[in-house]
Amino acid sequence: MSHQAQFKALAAWLQGAVTSEERYTLGYDAEESDFIRFNHAKVRQAGHVQQASVNFKLIAEGRHANLNLTLSGDAEVDQERLSEALLQLRETLTLLPEDPYLQLNDEAWQSSNVQEMPLPDSAHVVQQIAQLGEGLDLVGIYAAGPIYRGFASSSGALGWHQANSFNFDWSLFHENGQAVKANYAGHTWSDDGFARRFALAREQLAFLGRPAHVLAPGQYRAYLAPAALEEVMGMLCWGGFSAQSLADKTSPLQRLYDGQASLSPLISLKEHVSGSLSPAFSGEGYPRVDLSLVANGAAQDRMINSRSAAEYGLVANGAGWGESPSALSMDGGSLELDSVLKALGTGLYISNLWYLNFSDRTAGRITGMTRFATFWVEDGKIIAPVNTMRFDDSIFSLLGTALEQLTCERELLLSTSTYSQRQTASCLLPGALLSALTLTL
């Protein structure tokens, strides 16, 4: 039985099992994943994971409770588990108070998105990684396979999402303990594309053997590679576009949405669900569409889930419980990749940022570390690696007054999280050239 058939069978059984006073939602999560770990460019561990689970929520008289169930793949066994869960949730509901912010979607919407781009043969991927990494201290993990998501409700809503993807997250270590971190991910594997990405990491590795350049605290020109910019955007997604945070006045983009500040006209951000790894429906049962979050530096839409909609009189637009983008896309600019060092001139080339946090959340100030593969550049040439430094700067500078250019080429960065299951979040980002980045330590 296919994953979709398994899910539909459980939803059909549940539709007939609930009473007229009860309502339900049923979410489905499954994957068929290859996981391959590398050390010294050799396979050290390989495995295959097949798993499926459902999140079952029962609603009655303004009360709701939910259970997560792992599925066996045996239709009779799984139906019995769902039946037992129904009885358990009915007992639980009698103990709970009414939820004043419970808001259900009564629309019987239908959604189906099946992305069947062919995945690379894992043996071929291993062979290419081993060949390119021969003689290098390469460590990393490769994960690939189809991901499935489904949603059904007692109102007749039915959504199905299936997408193939791969993600190779690796580091090349120098004998002095320094490293270059890199990632190659997407829907369609390209031998040439991976070879180019690997060549860049190997080129940067050679520079790590040079004596480190010591910098004093201060402001420096800087280039943030897409992976470094992703860390900055990750902080903004932590409540930045959330209707709840904006209503509570705790958003790091509060000044932007209140009209008190703006970002650079170069900045346009979207929640670009269509064609992404993320499903076009939320776990709450709301369809998701593409949203313009920032256009030419000005605030646009915000992420609204059903609870914020109920509390603040808004219209839910399919945001999840954290009201964070899961398919964030930033428009590119005009800077060619092979012109980045020339455009930077003298300053910092930053491949990755680490350990980010807010130093002043409502002011939009963030702090973090440079750590690996940050280089000092003079006259458009990499001179030396830079010791770990701490930065502290405002997002209204980084993506505002200090932003000079964005690269025209963008990099797709998929979530590497595999806790419980592979995640579907992604970012499509350019690199960013800054006139100033403030280093404090």
XYZ file of C-alpha atoms in Angstrom:
441
model
C 0.000 0.000 0.000
C 1.374 3.410 -0.956
C 1.813 6.145 1.625
C -1.032 8.130 0.108
C -3.366 5.123 0.095
C -2.422 4.341 3.707
C -3.203 7.893 4.768
C -6.512 8.065 2.901
C -7.633 4.752 4.416
C -6.991 5.999 7.958
C -8.781 9.292 7.269
C -11.776 7.455 5.787
C -12.024 5.158 8.815
C -11.789 8.109 11.203
C -14.505 9.995 9.326
C -16.913 7.180 10.098
C -15.745 6.677 13.683
C -16.296 10.161 15.127
C -19.711 11.293 16.322
C -21.678 14.237 14.940
C -20.543 16.340 17.940
C -16.866 15.549 17.338
C -14.423 16.937 14.812
C -10.925 15.826 13.954
C -7.777 16.709 12.054
C -5.250 14.118 10.936
C -1.719 15.005 9.884
C 0.571 12.496 8.176
C 4.390 12.486 8.107
C 6.553 9.874 6.401
C 9.932 9.455 4.785
C 12.114 6.891 3.015
C 15.641 8.122 3.602
C 19.193 7.013 2.966
C 21.671 8.250 5.584
C 25.402 7.929 4.868
C 28.109 9.198 7.222
C 31.639 9.967 6.031
C 34.948 10.283 7.856
C 38.234 10.845 6.010
C 36.155 10.753 2.814
C 35.195 7.127 3.427
C 31.817 5.665 4.311
C 31.742 4.862 8.024
C 28.019 4.235 8.479
C 25.139 3.733 6.059
C 21.484 3.074 6.744
C 17.985 3.370 5.375
C 15.014 4.691 7.367
C 11.369 4.093 6.529
C 8.911 5.611 8.959
C 5.409 7.032 9.058
C 3.333 8.676 11.773
C 0.110 10.597 12.227
C -0.858 13.488 14.465
C -4.473 12.966 15.482
C -6.414 15.861 17.036
C -9.925 15.440 18.428
C -12.154 18.491 18.983
C -15.461 18.688 20.855
C -17.320 21.491 22.648
C -14.448 23.962 22.286
C -11.898 21.520 23.711
C -9.122 19.726 21.846
C -6.369 17.207 22.476
C -3.971 15.366 20.214
C -1.784 12.256 20.031
C 1.141 11.265 17.829
C 1.038 7.674 16.600
C 3.792 5.730 14.863
C 2.386 3.606 12.049
C 3.381 0.024 11.346
C 2.329 -0.182 7.713
C -0.167 -2.920 8.531
C -3.630 -1.477 7.839
C -5.414 -3.485 10.538
C -2.820 -2.745 13.211
C -2.758 0.969 12.405
C -6.541 1.210 12.409
C -6.623 -0.448 15.817
C -4.058 2.044 17.130
C -6.137 4.917 15.816
C -9.247 3.450 17.434
C -7.477 3.233 20.796
C -6.245 6.806 20.384
C -9.812 7.970 19.731
C -10.990 6.437 23.005
C -8.061 7.937 24.896
C -8.636 11.424 23.484
C -12.346 11.274 24.325
C -11.426 10.622 27.958
C -8.833 13.405 27.909
C -11.247 16.011 26.529
C -13.504 15.716 29.575
C -10.609 16.933 31.743
C -9.728 19.996 29.678
C -11.104 23.564 29.708
C -12.420 25.250 26.588
C -9.819 26.965 24.417
C -10.859 30.587 23.740
C -8.516 30.840 20.745
C -9.507 27.610 19.030
C -10.321 28.403 15.410
C -10.924 25.605 12.902
C -10.998 25.825 9.139
C -14.373 24.565 7.879
C -13.439 24.696 4.199
C -13.296 21.378 2.325
C -10.214 22.373 0.331
C -8.232 19.931 -1.785
C -4.495 20.069 -2.485
C -2.112 17.643 -4.184
C 1.529 18.250 -5.041
C 3.783 15.385 -6.122
C 7.363 16.313 -7.061
C 9.025 13.282 -8.610
C 12.376 14.615 -9.756
C 14.681 11.584 -9.948
C 17.008 11.202 -6.986
C 20.662 10.319 -7.596
C 21.753 6.755 -7.011
C 23.384 6.718 -3.576
C 26.219 4.504 -4.827
C 27.032 7.093 -7.497
C 27.009 9.907 -4.927
C 29.317 7.955 -2.616
C 31.708 7.312 -5.492
C 31.910 10.988 -6.442
C 32.379 12.109 -2.832
C 35.136 9.527 -2.330
C 36.917 10.564 -5.534
C 36.813 14.297 -4.849
C 37.674 13.842 -1.179
C 40.550 11.406 -1.646
C 43.404 12.306 0.680
C 41.345 14.906 2.552
C 39.994 14.891 6.091
C 36.356 15.078 5.012
C 33.557 14.461 7.495
C 29.883 14.784 6.690
C 26.473 13.232 6.301
C 24.409 12.621 3.175
C 20.640 12.297 3.479
C 18.288 11.681 0.561
C 14.901 10.294 -0.298
C 11.224 11.142 -0.630
C 9.320 13.005 2.094
C 5.543 12.706 2.443
C 3.052 15.005 4.179
C -0.724 14.729 4.392
C -3.675 16.435 6.057
C -7.343 15.484 6.417
C -10.194 16.863 8.505
C -13.789 16.076 9.383
C -14.762 19.111 7.273
C -13.604 17.299 4.146
C -10.239 19.007 3.651
C -7.619 16.764 2.062
C -4.021 17.649 1.289
C -1.142 15.558 -0.035
C 2.492 16.521 -0.582
C 5.395 14.418 -1.808
C 8.873 15.687 -2.675
C 12.278 14.181 -3.334
C 15.412 15.874 -2.039
C 19.030 15.291 -1.082
C 21.316 17.115 1.344
C 25.062 16.649 1.762
C 26.451 18.585 4.736
C 30.220 18.294 5.124
C 33.428 19.865 6.409
C 37.025 19.720 5.202
C 39.503 19.838 8.094
C 43.010 21.227 7.914
C 45.764 19.545 9.920
C 45.848 22.621 12.189
C 42.257 21.953 13.323
C 40.598 24.663 11.239
C 37.850 23.678 8.815
C 35.744 24.722 5.859
C 32.052 23.914 6.208
C 30.025 23.341 3.042
C 26.658 22.109 1.849
C 25.147 20.860 -1.388
C 21.404 20.270 -1.480
C 18.442 20.294 -3.823
C 16.004 18.249 -5.853
C 18.253 17.262 -8.793
C 21.868 16.166 -8.309
C 24.420 17.622 -10.728
C 27.894 16.085 -10.878
C 29.280 19.339 -12.264
C 27.425 21.446 -9.711
C 28.735 19.373 -6.814
C 32.269 19.385 -8.249
C 32.213 23.207 -8.422
C 30.963 23.472 -4.848
C 33.621 21.015 -3.670
C 36.375 22.844 -5.557
C 35.471 26.092 -3.766
C 35.688 24.378 -0.372
C 39.013 22.781 -1.281
C 40.400 26.125 -2.455
C 39.404 27.737 0.843
C 40.973 24.842 2.772
C 44.387 25.701 1.338
C 44.177 29.241 2.750
C 43.604 27.892 6.276
C 47.251 26.820 6.437
C 48.458 30.415 6.359
C 49.178 32.362 9.577
C 46.007 33.968 10.921
C 45.417 37.670 10.382
C 44.681 39.460 13.654
C 41.950 42.105 13.611
C 41.152 44.741 16.199
C 37.502 45.380 17.077
C 35.891 47.842 14.697
C 33.944 48.110 11.469
C 35.067 46.299 8.319
C 33.768 45.760 4.825
C 32.402 42.231 4.577
C 30.893 39.687 2.238
C 28.390 37.233 3.709
C 28.155 34.018 1.698
C 24.619 32.539 1.416
C 25.269 30.128 4.311
C 26.293 33.055 6.544
C 23.299 35.103 5.451
C 21.083 32.112 6.259
C 22.100 32.396 9.915
C 21.068 36.051 9.950
C 17.751 35.238 8.293
C 17.213 32.440 10.795
C 17.245 35.029 13.559
C 14.729 37.179 11.699
C 12.467 34.184 11.194
C 12.455 33.764 14.987
C 9.425 35.973 15.515
C 10.329 38.608 12.957
C 7.346 38.018 10.683
C 5.057 36.562 13.364
C 1.649 38.182 13.858
C 1.799 37.160 17.528
C 5.222 38.765 18.090
C 4.254 41.891 16.176
C 1.068 42.252 18.221
C 3.056 41.745 21.444
C 5.681 44.264 20.285
C 8.477 41.678 20.657
C 9.411 41.189 17.002
C 13.000 41.969 15.924
C 11.369 43.608 12.874
C 8.950 45.665 14.991
C 10.310 48.975 13.725
C 9.995 47.790 10.127
C 6.362 46.738 10.467
C 5.510 49.834 12.517
C 6.852 52.017 9.717
C 9.639 53.472 11.867
C 12.480 51.965 9.811
C 13.112 50.281 6.494
C 15.536 47.840 4.953
C 17.535 48.410 1.792
C 15.485 48.691 -1.425
C 17.539 45.679 -2.564
C 15.744 43.458 -0.030
C 12.644 41.578 -1.153
C 11.619 38.514 0.844
C 8.910 35.970 0.145
C 7.460 32.881 1.739
C 7.695 30.968 -1.550
C 5.703 27.787 -0.937
C 5.057 26.897 -4.571
C 7.625 24.429 -5.879
C 9.403 24.196 -2.519
C 10.020 21.171 -0.324
C 7.396 22.510 2.092
C 3.727 21.430 1.732
C 1.059 23.853 0.529
C -0.981 23.365 3.701
C -0.345 23.773 7.408
C -0.671 21.278 10.221
C -3.683 23.299 11.405
C -5.512 22.661 8.141
C -5.120 25.944 6.284
C -3.956 26.191 2.663
C -0.648 28.008 2.201
C 0.110 30.401 -0.643
C 3.124 32.494 -1.568
C 3.419 35.613 0.603
C 5.378 38.814 0.076
C 6.987 39.557 3.447
C 9.236 42.454 2.431
C 9.149 44.285 -0.918
C 11.978 46.682 -1.814
C 12.802 47.142 1.861
C 9.234 47.772 3.066
C 7.126 45.448 5.246
C 4.273 43.586 3.572
C 2.489 40.435 4.798
C 2.998 38.743 8.132
C 2.753 35.072 9.133
C -0.631 34.358 10.760
C -1.725 31.069 12.300
C -5.232 30.302 13.505
C -4.601 31.269 17.138
C -3.270 34.711 16.231
C -6.165 35.112 13.823
C -8.654 34.375 16.607
C -6.920 36.547 19.202
C -6.256 39.601 17.057
C -9.090 39.476 14.532
C -6.860 38.571 11.580
C -7.202 36.120 8.696
C -5.072 32.981 9.002
C -2.750 32.423 6.037
C -1.392 28.957 6.767
C 1.469 29.808 9.122
C 2.582 27.079 11.508
C 2.572 27.243 15.295
C 5.765 29.356 15.416
C 4.637 31.652 12.587
C 8.020 31.340 10.896
C 8.677 31.092 7.153
C 9.505 27.565 6.003
C 10.282 28.367 2.352
C 12.055 31.715 2.584
C 13.258 33.266 -0.670
C 15.265 36.465 -1.106
C 15.538 38.105 -4.520
C 19.015 38.172 -5.997
C 20.918 41.245 -7.114
C 23.420 42.073 -9.843
C 26.780 41.020 -8.365
C 28.422 38.126 -10.224
C 30.007 35.456 -8.028
C 33.370 35.709 -9.764
C 33.377 39.453 -9.036
C 32.746 39.172 -5.283
C 36.374 39.497 -4.148
C 37.020 42.407 -6.504
C 33.890 44.205 -5.285
C 34.850 43.544 -1.663
C 38.311 45.020 -2.200
C 39.680 44.918 1.343
C 37.659 43.328 4.117
C 36.190 40.080 5.381
C 34.974 37.115 3.348
C 32.658 35.221 5.719
C 31.595 31.718 4.727
C 29.571 30.902 7.851
C 28.320 32.496 11.060
C 27.795 30.654 14.337
C 26.065 30.889 17.728
C 23.789 33.786 16.818
C 21.455 35.379 19.334
C 19.753 38.687 19.947
C 21.711 41.348 21.795
C 18.652 43.658 21.662
C 15.660 41.865 20.203
C 13.191 44.714 19.739
C 15.918 46.947 18.287
C 16.820 44.232 15.797
C 20.387 43.804 17.056
C 22.057 40.406 16.734
C 25.379 38.996 17.849
C 27.343 35.914 16.835
C 30.744 34.462 15.923
C 32.698 34.147 12.672
C 34.570 30.909 13.531
C 35.618 28.735 10.529
C 36.563 29.870 7.001
C 36.512 33.618 7.507
C 39.246 35.251 5.426
C 40.977 38.607 5.258
C 40.922 40.008 1.731
C 43.166 42.769 0.374
C 42.821 44.289 -3.095
C 40.440 41.526 -4.132
C 42.685 38.641 -3.049
C 42.395 36.297 -0.060
C 45.406 36.911 2.178
C 44.858 34.851 5.322
C 42.290 33.282 7.642
C 40.964 35.403 10.495
C 40.783 34.251 14.090
C 37.318 33.795 15.572
C 35.661 37.153 16.157
C 32.363 38.273 17.672
C 30.107 40.657 15.807
C 27.230 42.762 17.126
C 25.200 44.717 14.627
C 21.729 45.878 13.679
C 19.664 44.135 11.051
C 18.743 47.614 9.828
C 22.419 48.092 9.027
C 23.242 44.597 7.715
C 20.208 44.505 5.421
C 19.752 48.258 5.313
C 22.216 51.124 5.242
C 25.329 48.905 4.979
C 24.050 46.644 2.195
C 25.791 47.477 -1.086
C 24.984 44.552 -3.381
C 23.464 41.071 -3.554
C 24.754 38.308 -5.801
C 22.646 37.417 -8.809
C 23.200 33.706 -8.162
C 21.297 32.246 -5.213
C 21.937 29.072 -3.238
C 19.250 26.634 -2.100
C 19.852 25.730 1.550
C 17.723 22.903 2.911
C 17.301 22.219 6.613
C 19.827 19.670 7.852
C 17.715 18.837 10.898
C 16.882 15.154 11.257
C 15.514 15.148 14.805
C 12.575 12.696 14.731
C 12.413 13.084 10.948
C 13.880 15.006 8.019
C 12.521 18.529 7.891
C 11.105 20.415 4.903
C 12.279 23.974 5.629
C 14.418 25.754 3.041
C 16.021 29.088 2.175
C 16.912 30.403 -1.276
C 19.455 33.164 -0.700
C 22.097 35.257 -2.466
C 25.353 36.444 -0.959
C 25.470 39.960 0.541
C 28.193 42.603 0.194
C 28.309 45.004 3.164
C 30.082 48.322 3.541
C 30.424 47.726 7.287
C 30.162 44.892 9.804
C 30.865 45.684 13.462
C 33.280 43.339 15.260
C 33.334 43.735 19.033
C 35.741 41.058 20.325
